[in-house]
Short mmCIF file of C-alpha atoms in Angstrom, two decimals:
data_model
loop_
_atom_site.label_atom_id
_atom_site.label_comp_id
_atom_site.label_asym_id
_atom_site.label_seq_id
_atom_site.Cartn_x
_atom_site.Cartn_y
_atom_site.Cartn_z
CA MET A 1 13.70 7.44 -20.67
CA LYS A 2 15.95 3.93 -20.41
CA ASN A 3 14.23 0.60 -19.99
CA ARG A 4 14.21 -1.03 -17.39
CA VAL A 5 14.36 -4.91 -16.82
CA ILE A 6 13.46 -6.62 -13.88
CA ILE A 7 15.61 -10.10 -13.99
CA ILE A 8 13.78 -12.71 -11.80
CA ILE A 9 15.40 -16.23 -10.62
CA TRP A 10 12.92 -18.24 -8.90
CA SER A 11 10.59 -21.90 -10.39
CA TRP A 12 10.20 -20.89 -14.09
CA ARG A 13 10.93 -25.00 -15.47
CA SER A 14 8.43 -26.73 -12.66
CA ARG A 15 5.57 -26.76 -14.21
CA GLY A 16 5.47 -23.12 -15.30
CA HIS A 17 5.81 -20.79 -18.50
CA GLY A 18 9.57 -21.81 -18.74
CA GLU A 19 13.60 -19.64 -19.05
CA GLY A 20 12.55 -16.14 -21.17
CA VAL A 21 12.26 -13.27 -22.23
CA TRP A 22 9.00 -11.46 -21.73
CA THR A 23 8.13 -7.30 -23.06
CA VAL A 24 5.85 -5.54 -21.09
CA ILE A 25 2.14 -3.61 -23.02
CA ASN A 26 0.88 -0.96 -21.68
CA GLY A 27 -3.12 -1.53 -23.56
CA ARG A 28 -1.62 -1.99 -27.22
CA SER A 29 1.85 -0.57 -27.69
CA VAL A 30 4.58 -2.63 -26.17
CA THR A 31 7.02 0.14 -23.58
CA GLY A 32 10.41 -1.78 -23.79
CA ASP A 33 10.62 -3.29 -20.57
CA GLU A 34 11.03 -7.01 -20.28
CA VAL A 35 10.81 -9.77 -17.20
CA ILE A 36 13.12 -11.64 -17.76
CA CYS A 37 12.84 -15.74 -16.58
CA ARG A 38 15.26 -17.53 -15.66
CA ASP A 39 15.96 -20.98 -13.01
CA LEU A 40 19.50 -21.25 -12.16
CA PRO A 41 20.44 -22.13 -8.69
CA ASN A 42 23.12 -21.18 -6.79
CA SER A 43 26.66 -22.72 -7.93
CA PRO A 44 30.21 -21.98 -8.18
CA ASN A 45 29.66 -19.58 -11.99
CA ALA A 46 26.25 -18.66 -10.51
CA ILE A 47 27.29 -15.07 -9.31
CA GLU A 48 29.76 -14.60 -12.68
CA GLU A 49 26.39 -16.21 -14.79
CA LEU A 50 24.43 -13.06 -12.91
CA ARG A 51 26.87 -11.07 -13.35
CA LEU A 52 27.51 -10.80 -17.42
CA MET A 53 23.89 -10.62 -17.62
CA VAL A 54 22.88 -8.05 -16.02
CA ASP A 55 26.20 -6.14 -17.94
CA THR A 56 24.78 -7.34 -20.83
CA TYR A 57 21.47 -5.53 -19.91
CA ARG A 58 23.16 -2.73 -19.02
CA HIS A 59 25.45 -2.08 -22.05
CA ALA A 60 22.05 -1.92 -23.38
CA GLY A 61 21.41 1.25 -21.43
CA ALA A 62 18.98 -0.82 -18.67
CA GLU A 63 17.96 -0.03 -15.61
CA ILE A 64 18.01 -3.23 -13.79
CA MET A 65 16.46 -4.77 -10.49
CA LEU A 66 17.18 -8.93 -10.40
CA PHE A 67 15.53 -10.79 -7.80
CA LEU A 68 16.35 -14.21 -6.59
CA HIS A 69 14.53 -17.04 -5.17
CA ARG A 70 15.60 -18.21 -1.86
CA GLN A 71 14.76 -21.75 -2.55
CA HIS A 72 17.09 -21.24 -5.14
CA GLY A 73 20.01 -21.15 -2.17
CA TYR A 74 20.76 -17.38 -2.85
CA HIS A 75 21.33 -14.85 0.70
CA GLN A 76 22.71 -11.84 1.47
CA GLU A 77 26.21 -13.15 0.68
CA HIS A 78 26.03 -13.53 -2.87
CA VAL A 79 23.85 -10.05 -3.12
CA GLN A 80 26.63 -8.54 -1.37
CA GLN A 81 28.92 -10.91 -3.60
CA LEU A 82 27.47 -9.36 -6.65
CA LEU A 83 27.07 -5.51 -6.07
CA THR A 84 30.86 -5.55 -5.74
CA GLN A 85 31.49 -7.11 -9.53
CA THR A 86 29.07 -5.31 -10.97
CA THR A 87 26.87 -1.54 -10.44
CA ASP A 88 23.68 -0.33 -11.36
CA VAL A 89 21.70 -2.98 -10.10
CA ASN A 90 19.31 -3.30 -7.36
CA CYS A 91 19.40 -6.65 -6.42
CA PHE A 92 16.66 -8.14 -4.18
CA LEU A 93 15.74 -11.99 -1.94
CA PHE A 94 12.40 -12.90 -2.41
CA GLY A 95 10.42 -16.44 -1.34
CA GLU A 96 8.44 -18.21 0.60
CA GLY A 97 5.72 -16.29 -1.01
CA ALA A 98 6.00 -13.57 1.78
CA ASP A 99 6.64 -10.85 -0.90
CA PRO A 100 4.43 -8.17 -2.12
CA LEU A 101 6.01 -9.95 -5.74
CA TYR A 102 4.02 -12.33 -5.34
CA LEU A 103 0.17 -12.26 -6.82
CA THR A 104 -0.91 -13.79 -3.84
CA ASN A 105 0.21 -11.25 -0.97
CA SER A 106 -0.29 -8.26 -3.79
CA PRO A 107 -2.99 -8.28 -7.19
CA ARG A 108 -0.30 -6.04 -9.19
CA GLY A 109 1.82 -8.48 -8.46
CA LEU A 110 3.99 -10.23 -11.00
CA LEU A 111 4.43 -14.15 -9.90
CA GLY A 112 1.54 -16.59 -9.60
CA THR A 113 1.77 -20.19 -8.97
CA SER A 114 4.82 -22.85 -9.89
CA GLY A 115 6.49 -20.68 -12.66
CA THR A 116 3.91 -19.17 -13.86
CA PHE A 117 2.58 -14.64 -13.91
CA SER A 118 -1.07 -15.99 -12.56
CA ALA A 119 -2.60 -16.96 -9.46
CA GLY A 120 -6.43 -17.67 -7.64
CA ILE A 121 -7.40 -16.10 -4.95
CA ASN A 122 -10.04 -16.85 -2.41
CA TYR A 123 -11.96 -13.82 -0.96
CA ASP A 124 -15.83 -14.55 0.37
CA GLY A 125 -15.91 -18.90 -0.29
CA GLN A 126 -15.16 -17.53 -4.55
CA VAL A 127 -11.41 -17.74 -6.26
CA LEU A 128 -10.74 -14.62 -7.75
CA GLU A 129 -7.96 -14.82 -11.14
CA ARG A 130 -4.84 -12.74 -10.85
CA THR A 131 -2.66 -12.53 -13.71
CA ALA A 132 -0.10 -10.23 -15.04
CA VAL A 133 -0.15 -11.60 -18.27
CA ALA A 134 -1.35 -9.57 -21.01
CA ASN A 135 -1.23 -11.94 -23.41
CA GLU A 136 0.23 -15.20 -22.65
CA GLU A 137 1.12 -16.25 -26.83
CA GLU A 138 3.98 -13.46 -27.60
CA GLN A 139 4.95 -13.10 -23.99
CA GLN A 140 3.98 -9.97 -22.91
CA LEU A 141 3.18 -9.12 -19.16
CA ARG A 142 0.47 -5.99 -18.28
CA ALA A 143 2.31 -2.35 -17.32
CA ALA A 144 0.16 -2.09 -14.75
CA ASN A 145 1.87 -5.26 -12.59
CA PHE A 146 5.68 -4.52 -14.46
CA ASN A 147 5.38 -1.02 -12.71
CA TYR A 148 3.90 -2.06 -9.56
CA VAL A 149 6.54 -4.55 -8.69
CA TRP A 150 8.61 -1.92 -10.32
CA GLU A 151 8.03 1.05 -8.26
CA LEU A 152 7.57 -0.84 -4.98
CA TYR A 153 10.95 -2.31 -4.79
CA GLU A 154 12.52 1.15 -5.65
CA GLU A 155 11.18 2.08 -2.56
CA ALA A 156 11.73 -1.28 -0.83
CA LEU A 157 14.00 0.52 1.57
CA TYR A 158 12.16 3.72 2.41
CA GLN A 159 8.73 1.24 3.48
CA LYS A 160 10.72 -0.65 5.79
CA LEU A 161 12.65 2.51 7.03
CA PHE A 162 9.23 4.07 7.96
CA GLU A 163 6.80 1.71 8.89
CA LEU A 164 9.89 0.49 11.33
CA ARG A 165 10.08 3.89 12.87
CA GLU A 166 6.43 4.09 12.62
CA ASP A 167 5.60 0.44 15.08
CA LEU A 168 9.00 1.66 17.44
CA PHE A 169 7.05 5.11 17.94
CA GLY A 170 4.17 2.97 18.75
CA LEU A 171 4.45 0.89 20.73
CA LEU A 172 6.76 3.72 23.07
CA SER A 173 3.45 5.81 22.82
CA GLY A 174 2.93 4.20 26.85
CA GLN A 175 5.81 5.71 27.98
CA LEU A 176 5.48 9.11 26.81
CA PRO A 177 5.74 11.89 27.21
CA GLN A 178 8.93 10.15 28.63
CA ILE A 179 11.48 11.11 25.53
CA VAL A 180 14.83 10.25 27.44
CA PHE A 181 15.07 6.25 28.47
CA PRO A 182 18.10 6.18 30.88
CA GLU A 183 19.85 2.79 30.84
CA GLY A 184 18.35 0.04 29.04
CA LYS A 185 15.09 1.15 29.92
CA LEU A 186 14.04 1.14 25.86
CA TYR A 187 15.80 -2.23 25.95
CA THR A 188 13.35 -3.72 28.45
CA ILE A 189 10.28 -2.52 27.35
CA LEU A 190 11.71 -3.82 23.70
CA LYS A 191 11.86 -7.48 24.90
CA GLU A 192 8.35 -7.02 26.42
CA VAL A 193 6.07 -10.13 24.28
CA ASN A 194 4.10 -7.53 22.72
CA ALA A 195 7.51 -6.07 21.55
CA ARG A 196 8.73 -8.52 19.27
CA PRO A 197 8.11 -7.90 15.86
CA VAL A 198 9.59 -4.61 16.35
CA LEU A 199 12.74 -6.20 18.33
CA LEU A 200 13.43 -8.64 15.86
CA ARG A 201 13.38 -5.80 12.95
CA LEU A 202 15.76 -3.76 14.95
CA LEU A 203 17.63 -6.46 15.08
CA SER A 204 17.52 -7.14 11.23
CA LEU A 205 18.67 -3.41 11.29
CA ALA A 206 22.22 -4.08 13.68
CA GLY A 207 23.20 -6.95 11.51
CA ARG A 208 22.79 -9.16 14.96
CA ILE A 209 20.58 -12.30 13.61
CA LYS A 210 22.19 -15.00 12.21
CA LYS A 211 21.11 -17.01 8.47
CA HIS A 212 19.35 -19.98 9.28
CA SER A 213 19.02 -18.96 13.02
CA ASN A 214 15.37 -19.48 15.18
CA LEU A 215 15.87 -15.14 15.29
CA ALA A 216 15.86 -15.39 11.49
CA GLN A 217 13.35 -18.29 10.99
CA GLU A 218 11.26 -16.36 13.44
CA LEU A 219 11.02 -13.25 11.93
CA ARG A 220 9.97 -15.14 8.51
CA THR A 221 6.79 -16.40 10.36
CA PHE A 222 6.55 -12.72 10.60
CA GLU A 223 6.64 -11.64 7.32
CA GLN A 224 4.81 -14.60 6.21
CA THR A 225 1.71 -13.47 8.67
CA ALA A 226 2.29 -9.17 7.09
CA LYS A 227 2.81 -10.50 3.67
CA ARG A 228 5.71 -8.30 3.34
CA THR A 229 9.38 -8.31 4.02
CA LEU A 230 10.27 -7.00 6.97
CA THR A 231 14.10 -8.34 7.58
CA PHE A 232 17.02 -5.73 6.47
CA ASN A 233 19.48 -7.48 3.41
CA THR A 234 20.46 -4.29 2.82
CA SER A 235 24.03 -3.53 2.38
CA PHE A 236 25.95 -0.96 2.50
CA GLU A 237 27.32 -1.08 -1.35
CA GLN A 238 23.80 -1.52 -2.11
CA ILE A 239 22.77 1.78 -0.67
CA GLU A 240 25.27 3.29 -2.29
CA ALA A 241 25.03 1.69 -5.76
CA SER A 242 20.97 3.05 -5.39
CA TYR A 243 20.93 5.83 -3.17
CA GLY A 244 24.90 7.81 -3.53
CA HIS A 245 27.21 7.62 -0.86
CA ASN A 246 25.52 10.02 1.66
CA ALA A 247 22.43 7.75 2.27
CA ALA A 248 25.17 5.31 2.68
CA ALA A 249 26.22 6.61 5.74
CA SER A 250 23.62 7.99 7.31
CA TYR A 251 22.18 4.11 7.15
CA THR A 252 25.53 3.17 9.49
CA ALA A 253 24.79 5.57 11.63
CA LEU A 254 21.38 4.83 12.42
CA VAL A 255 23.02 0.57 12.39
CA HIS A 256 25.36 1.89 14.55
CA PHE A 257 22.71 4.08 17.35
CA VAL A 258 20.50 0.93 17.28
CA ALA A 259 22.77 -1.24 17.46
CA ARG A 260 24.94 -0.05 20.60
CA GLU A 261 22.30 2.17 21.73
CA VAL A 262 19.29 1.05 21.74
CA LEU A 263 19.84 -2.58 22.10
CA SER A 264 21.93 -1.69 24.57
CA GLY A 265 21.66 -3.40 28.40
CA LYS A 266 24.09 0.47 29.27
CA ALA A 267 23.37 3.17 27.90
CA THR A 268 20.56 6.10 27.77
CA VAL A 269 18.29 6.76 24.45
CA ASP A 270 16.75 9.72 23.60
CA ILE A 271 14.12 9.02 21.03
CA LEU A 272 14.76 12.05 19.52
CA GLN A 273 17.40 11.44 18.58
CA LEU A 274 16.71 8.74 16.85
CA ARG A 275 13.89 9.99 15.09
CA VAL A 276 16.08 12.55 13.77
CA MET A 277 18.29 9.72 12.51
CA PHE A 278 15.94 7.67 11.12
CA ASP A 279 14.17 11.76 9.19
CA GLU A 280 17.47 12.14 8.28
CA LEU A 281 17.53 8.79 6.64
CA LEU A 282 14.35 8.56 5.00
CA GLY A 283 14.87 11.99 3.45
CA LEU A 284 17.45 10.18 1.29
CA VAL A 285 16.41 7.30 0.40
CA LYS A 286 13.00 8.54 -0.38
CA THR A 287 12.18 8.63 -4.29
CA HIS A 288 8.81 9.81 -5.28
CA THR A 289 5.72 12.05 -4.22
CA GLN A 290 2.79 13.18 -5.68
CA MET B 1 -10.77 12.01 16.99
CA ILE B 2 -10.87 9.32 13.88
CA GLN B 3 -9.87 6.22 14.63
CA ALA B 4 -6.36 5.22 12.63
CA GLY B 5 -5.98 1.52 13.54
CA ARG B 6 -3.07 2.33 15.71
CA PRO B 7 -3.01 3.65 19.34
CA ILE B 8 -3.57 6.60 20.70
CA PRO B 9 -1.31 7.79 23.05
CA ASP B 10 -2.43 8.86 26.76
CA ASP B 11 -0.93 11.37 26.65
CA LEU B 12 -2.15 13.20 23.74
CA VAL B 13 -5.64 12.25 26.11
CA ARG B 14 -3.56 14.01 28.80
CA VAL B 15 -2.87 16.61 26.67
CA VAL B 16 -6.29 17.35 24.55
CA ASP B 17 -8.12 17.76 28.69
CA ALA B 18 -5.25 20.32 30.29
CA ALA B 19 -6.34 21.88 27.34
CA GLY B 20 -10.35 21.71 28.94
CA LEU B 21 -11.14 20.78 25.01
CA GLN B 22 -13.52 17.39 24.60
CA TYR B 23 -13.00 15.22 22.28
CA SER B 24 -14.95 11.88 21.17
CA LEU B 25 -13.46 8.66 18.83
CA ILE B 26 -15.74 8.67 15.20
CA ASP B 27 -15.95 5.47 13.48
CA PRO B 28 -15.78 6.68 10.19
CA SER B 29 -17.82 4.00 8.26
CA THR B 30 -20.91 6.17 10.37
CA THR B 31 -21.91 9.58 9.54
CA ASP B 32 -24.51 11.09 11.93
CA TRP B 33 -20.52 12.16 13.77
CA ARG B 34 -20.44 15.34 10.48
CA HIS B 35 -23.39 17.20 11.71
CA SER B 36 -22.01 18.00 15.13
CA LEU B 37 -18.71 20.01 12.42
CA THR B 38 -19.16 23.91 13.07
CA ALA B 39 -15.66 26.42 13.59
CA ASP B 40 -15.43 25.28 16.95
CA VAL B 41 -15.76 21.73 16.20
CA GLY B 42 -12.59 19.69 14.51
CA VAL B 43 -11.21 16.55 13.24
CA LEU B 44 -7.96 14.88 14.33
CA VAL B 45 -6.65 12.59 12.08
CA PHE B 46 -3.65 10.41 13.03
CA ASN B 47 -0.76 10.17 10.26
CA PRO B 48 -0.08 7.74 9.01
CA CYS B 49 -3.51 5.41 9.54
CA TRP B 50 -2.98 1.83 9.36
CA VAL B 51 -5.15 -0.01 7.77
CA GLU B 52 -4.33 -4.28 7.26
CA THR B 53 -0.71 -4.18 6.31
CA GLY B 54 -0.20 -0.86 5.59
CA TYR B 55 0.54 2.91 6.82
CA PHE B 56 -1.66 4.96 4.81
CA ASN B 57 -2.07 9.30 4.49
CA ALA B 58 -5.23 10.00 4.72
CA THR B 59 -4.72 14.05 5.27
CA GLU B 60 -5.69 15.13 2.26
CA ILE B 61 -8.97 13.02 1.65
CA TRP B 62 -9.71 13.84 5.30
CA ARG B 63 -9.52 17.62 3.98
CA ARG B 64 -11.34 17.64 1.20
CA PHE B 65 -14.17 16.10 2.98
CA LEU B 66 -14.05 19.02 5.01
CA LEU B 67 -13.67 21.83 2.54
CA GLN B 68 -16.99 20.84 1.15
CA TYR B 69 -18.74 19.48 4.09
CA SER B 70 -17.66 22.30 6.48
CA PRO B 71 -14.78 24.77 5.55
CA GLU B 72 -14.19 26.06 8.54
CA SER B 73 -13.40 23.75 11.24
CA PRO B 74 -9.66 22.83 12.03
CA LEU B 75 -8.34 20.22 10.38
CA PHE B 76 -5.73 18.56 13.54
CA ILE B 77 -2.71 15.72 12.46
CA ALA B 78 -1.18 13.90 15.12
CA GLY B 79 2.30 11.79 14.01
CA TYR B 80 5.58 11.21 15.27
CA GLN B 81 6.76 13.51 13.06
CA GLN B 82 8.67 16.64 13.58
CA THR B 83 6.78 19.40 12.44
CA SER B 84 6.16 23.51 14.09
CA ASP B 85 3.22 24.02 10.62
CA PRO B 86 -0.15 25.22 12.01
CA ASN B 87 -2.83 22.85 12.85
CA GLU B 88 -0.18 19.63 13.71
CA LEU B 89 0.94 17.94 16.10
CA ASP B 90 4.08 16.39 17.45
CA LEU B 91 3.09 13.30 19.75
CA LEU B 92 6.73 13.32 21.22
CA ASN B 93 6.71 16.82 22.43
CA LEU B 94 3.12 17.28 23.15
CA ARG B 95 3.95 20.25 25.69
CA ASN B 96 3.75 22.90 23.49
CA TYR B 97 -0.06 22.37 22.61
CA ASP B 98 -1.77 24.77 25.58
CA LEU B 99 -5.48 25.93 24.99
CA GLU B 100 -3.94 29.24 22.93
CA TRP B 101 -2.61 26.90 20.19
CA TRP B 102 -5.78 24.67 19.85
CA GLN B 103 -7.76 28.51 19.97
CA SER B 104 -5.40 29.38 16.76
CA ALA B 105 -5.76 26.77 14.39
CA LEU B 106 -6.65 27.29 11.37
CA SER B 107 -10.13 27.05 9.64
CA VAL B 108 -9.38 23.98 6.54
CA GLN B 109 -9.90 26.47 4.16
CA MET B 110 -6.91 27.87 5.16
CA LEU B 111 -4.78 25.18 5.01
CA ALA B 112 -2.83 24.32 2.48
CA SER B 113 -2.66 20.56 0.16
CA LYS B 114 0.82 19.43 1.26
CA PRO B 115 2.23 17.02 -0.99
CA GLU B 116 1.60 13.38 -0.37
CA HIS B 117 4.32 10.38 -1.12
CA ARG B 118 2.77 8.34 -3.68
CA ASP B 119 3.38 5.05 -2.67
CA SER B 120 0.99 5.92 0.68
CA SER B 121 -1.34 8.25 -0.26
CA LEU B 122 -4.54 7.02 0.11
CA MET B 123 -5.62 9.80 -2.14
CA TYR B 124 -3.61 9.12 -4.68
CA LYS B 125 -5.12 5.43 -4.29
CA LEU B 126 -8.01 6.55 -5.20
CA GLN B 127 -7.46 8.41 -8.07
CA ARG B 128 -5.96 4.80 -9.09
CA PHE B 129 -8.85 3.66 -8.15
CA PHE B 130 -11.12 5.67 -11.01
CA ALA B 131 -8.28 5.39 -13.72
CA GLY B 132 -8.80 5.26 -16.61
CA HIS B 133 -11.15 7.77 -17.56
CA GLY B 134 -12.79 5.51 -20.73
CA SER B 135 -13.16 2.43 -21.01
CA ASP B 136 -11.63 1.06 -18.36
CA SER B 137 -12.43 3.47 -15.46
CA VAL B 138 -14.36 1.19 -12.69
CA VAL B 139 -17.68 3.76 -13.36
CA ALA B 140 -17.28 2.49 -16.84
CA VAL B 141 -17.35 -1.51 -15.97
CA LEU B 142 -19.77 -1.18 -13.67
CA SER B 143 -21.90 1.08 -16.39
CA ARG B 144 -21.48 -1.45 -18.54
CA VAL B 145 -22.73 -3.82 -16.24
CA ARG B 146 -25.93 -2.07 -15.35
CA LEU B 147 -26.72 -1.19 -20.06
CA VAL B 148 -27.40 -4.80 -20.35
CA VAL B 149 -28.89 -4.92 -16.77
CA GLN B 150 -31.36 -2.33 -18.85
CA MET B 151 -31.26 -3.51 -21.67
CA ALA B 152 -32.17 -6.88 -20.55
CA GLN B 153 -35.10 -5.66 -17.73
CA ARG B 154 -37.01 -3.03 -20.88
CA GLU B 155 -37.41 -6.50 -23.17
CA LEU B 156 -38.38 -8.57 -20.22
CA GLN B 157 -40.72 -5.62 -19.15
CA LYS B 158 -41.90 -3.67 -21.73
CA MET B 159 -41.80 -5.55 -25.02
CA GLN B 160 -42.11 -9.11 -23.01
CA THR B 161 -40.04 -10.80 -24.72
CA PRO B 162 -39.37 -14.53 -23.02
CA TYR B 163 -36.44 -14.42 -20.75
CA SER B 164 -35.16 -17.41 -22.37
CA GLU B 165 -33.98 -15.65 -25.50
CA ILE B 166 -33.62 -12.78 -23.96
CA TYR B 167 -30.33 -14.09 -21.93
CA ALA B 168 -29.22 -15.65 -25.38
CA ASP B 169 -29.26 -12.84 -27.06
CA LEU B 170 -28.51 -10.30 -25.20
CA VAL B 171 -27.31 -11.51 -21.27
CA ALA B 172 -25.09 -14.12 -22.22
CA PRO B 173 -23.02 -12.82 -24.42
CA ALA B 174 -22.40 -10.14 -21.97
CA GLN B 175 -20.43 -12.64 -20.17
CA LEU B 176 -21.46 -10.64 -17.36
CA ALA B 177 -20.46 -13.21 -14.72
CA GLN B 178 -16.87 -11.67 -15.61
CA LYS B 179 -17.39 -8.43 -16.26
CA TRP B 180 -18.63 -8.17 -12.31
CA THR B 181 -14.99 -10.70 -11.56
CA GLU B 182 -13.54 -7.80 -13.34
CA TRP B 183 -15.74 -5.17 -10.79
CA ARG B 184 -14.44 -6.98 -7.43
CA ASN B 185 -10.94 -7.84 -8.69
CA ARG B 186 -10.84 -4.02 -8.29
CA TRP B 187 -12.88 -3.42 -5.62
CA VAL B 188 -11.79 -6.43 -3.31
CA ASN B 189 -8.12 -4.37 -3.73
CA TYR B 190 -9.32 -0.76 -2.83
CA TYR B 191 -11.75 -0.85 -0.42
CA PRO B 192 -10.42 -1.95 2.84
CA LEU B 193 -8.01 1.00 2.09
CA PHE B 194 -10.57 3.65 2.63
CA THR B 195 -11.83 2.18 6.34
CA PHE B 196 -10.57 5.63 8.45
CA THR B 197 -11.33 7.76 5.45
CA PRO B 198 -14.77 10.01 5.23
CA ILE B 199 -16.05 7.78 2.62
CA ALA B 200 -15.51 4.87 4.94
CA ALA B 201 -19.58 4.95 5.22
CA GLU B 202 -20.52 5.74 1.63
CA LEU B 203 -17.93 2.56 0.52
CA LYS B 204 -19.92 0.04 3.01
CA SER B 205 -22.70 1.23 1.96
CA ILE B 206 -21.51 -0.38 -2.01
CA ALA B 207 -19.84 -3.36 -0.56
CA GLU B 208 -23.44 -3.95 1.03
CA ALA B 209 -25.68 -3.21 -1.85
CA THR B 210 -23.10 -4.94 -4.62
CA GLN B 211 -22.94 -8.18 -2.15
CA GLN B 212 -26.86 -8.64 -2.84
CA LEU B 213 -25.68 -9.03 -6.55
CA ASP B 214 -22.96 -10.93 -6.85
CA ALA B 215 -24.94 -14.57 -6.85
CA TRP B 216 -27.25 -13.71 -9.91
CA MET B 217 -24.15 -12.12 -11.43
CA LEU B 218 -21.53 -14.60 -10.94
CA ALA B 219 -24.27 -16.67 -12.05
CA GLY B 220 -23.79 -15.29 -15.04
CA GLY B 221 -28.16 -13.40 -15.21
CA ARG B 222 -29.71 -16.56 -15.65
CA ASP B 223 -32.19 -15.95 -12.85
CA GLU B 224 -35.18 -14.08 -14.53
CA GLN B 225 -36.85 -12.83 -11.42
CA PRO B 226 -34.21 -10.21 -9.91
CA LEU B 227 -34.22 -8.53 -12.95
CA ALA B 228 -38.10 -8.84 -13.72
CA ASP B 229 -38.41 -7.11 -10.04
CA ASP B 230 -36.38 -4.24 -10.73
CA GLU B 231 -33.96 -5.40 -8.23
CA ILE B 232 -31.08 -5.41 -9.89
CA LEU B 233 -31.00 -2.22 -11.57
CA THR B 234 -31.90 -0.26 -8.76
CA ILE B 235 -29.05 -1.25 -6.91
CA LEU B 236 -27.11 -0.74 -9.61
CA ASN B 237 -28.36 2.90 -9.93
CA ALA B 238 -27.46 3.35 -6.44
CA VAL B 239 -24.19 2.02 -6.53
CA ARG B 240 -22.81 4.27 -9.51
CA ALA B 241 -24.42 7.34 -8.30
CA LYS B 242 -22.47 7.09 -4.96
CA LEU B 243 -19.46 5.97 -7.08
CA GLN B 244 -20.19 9.35 -9.56
CA ASP B 245 -20.43 11.14 -6.25
CA ILE B 246 -16.99 10.18 -4.56
CA GLU B 247 -15.13 10.52 -8.05
CA GLY B 248 -16.87 13.74 -8.54
CA GLN B 249 -15.62 15.35 -4.87
CA TYR B 250 -12.73 13.48 -4.08
CA VAL B 251 -11.12 12.58 -8.29
CA ILE B 252 -12.60 15.03 -10.85
CA GLN B 253 -13.44 18.34 -9.45
CA LYS B 254 -10.63 20.97 -8.87
CA LEU B 255 -11.52 23.21 -5.69
CA SER B 256 -11.34 26.88 -5.86
CA TYR B 257 -11.48 27.59 -2.31
CA SER B 258 -7.54 30.28 -2.09
CA HIS B 259 -4.98 28.87 0.71
CA SER B 260 -2.73 30.76 2.08
#
């Protein structure tokens, strides 16, 4: 079995553990998995440096996941740039405390406060400590936390798509049994106030939200409230790298349908057809069953 | 019909009414509805349900509950998935479900278990909650706390050792505050997930009981009186018993029902 490496570009130098390599321990056994902590702000050389790092671990036979902190200057274009230069890596943007990577959002997360792997959580007036550290002196992390983050982000696209699908149909439940919406009717429903989170995610899926725009900020606000990532930052390249060409083609088809039909003021939309497209893609990006 | 943290389509209610059926919306943190389950009275659950910050599948937990309490009852699953499986309703295609369809539904003992996506399966979450048979399991953590309390209480009541000695020699070294925090950490992560499952009532009871212990435990067991009054051990015994029941019914037990 390949060992797994999570590379996290974050503020490790601020007050925390600093840059370095942490191993993962399960009971008393070192699993072979690692977390690489780098504090590497974006720069003209940063992508090349990241590519070299990924390639080094890939050539050593590892499976790799790379997390880029937005506040270090990384955006979706950097993810795409990296994915055109290297292969076999899952790459994610994170930041502003909204992601399940953070212990403040998930008890099995990895990242705590100020460049550490620990955080204090307020629960019913008491402060509960959450930590991913097994042994600080030995720089060892708990397998439960590493495994949780790895499996969750492996499933990230599936979860976002599944939740959007359920939220959209839940929103339309008041219209049932109507399943065919004449010209622009569906888009009118999506523009209602209570539909805002669904509309924003559909716009994100369709690639209609520009970086740093008011819509992007509004979606980030929803993410902070929801404590998870709702933005669709995934590119064709990333899906093809992670799930194969059929999944990438299915994703493209769904994106086009959403952009040209669902978000159109003129199109007639059959939500059974939309469901088929969602379900085909979900089937292709699903990895685990019990 | 079990509440699911998400809107129930009016269209579903119309279809149920049109079939001449009666329904009531159940809060699973109560238990009085359980007595009305019969071969003619079933449970309808939504898949997935919405809890806190995610969608979860409660189907398998409900299936096991009904197998234990009322195996002749039908279990219906409603969702936005395309389906033609028995007992499953496609909320986007509700015209297909007339009275004959409802009446020909299978009892839960005739329904096969379906594999659930691990990240959304509440059965898997429940197994994780109890995971680590041996020293890491949630019941084991509670048992370690209970053992210390039991020993301290015995010395106090039967041997009449001064509590100051018991505290110094037995209670303080046991680090009850740390152990209780370990228990609470696991509890607060899992308890809310089961709001729309048949164990919600039992978990609510456990939550209320353990809240009574918080102050004493987090103070490290310094206060003699609740121990002398048998208050602490009584609550711990009740909580442990409930947890063991849940674990036995849903996590450990291999059910012997045959499926079609």
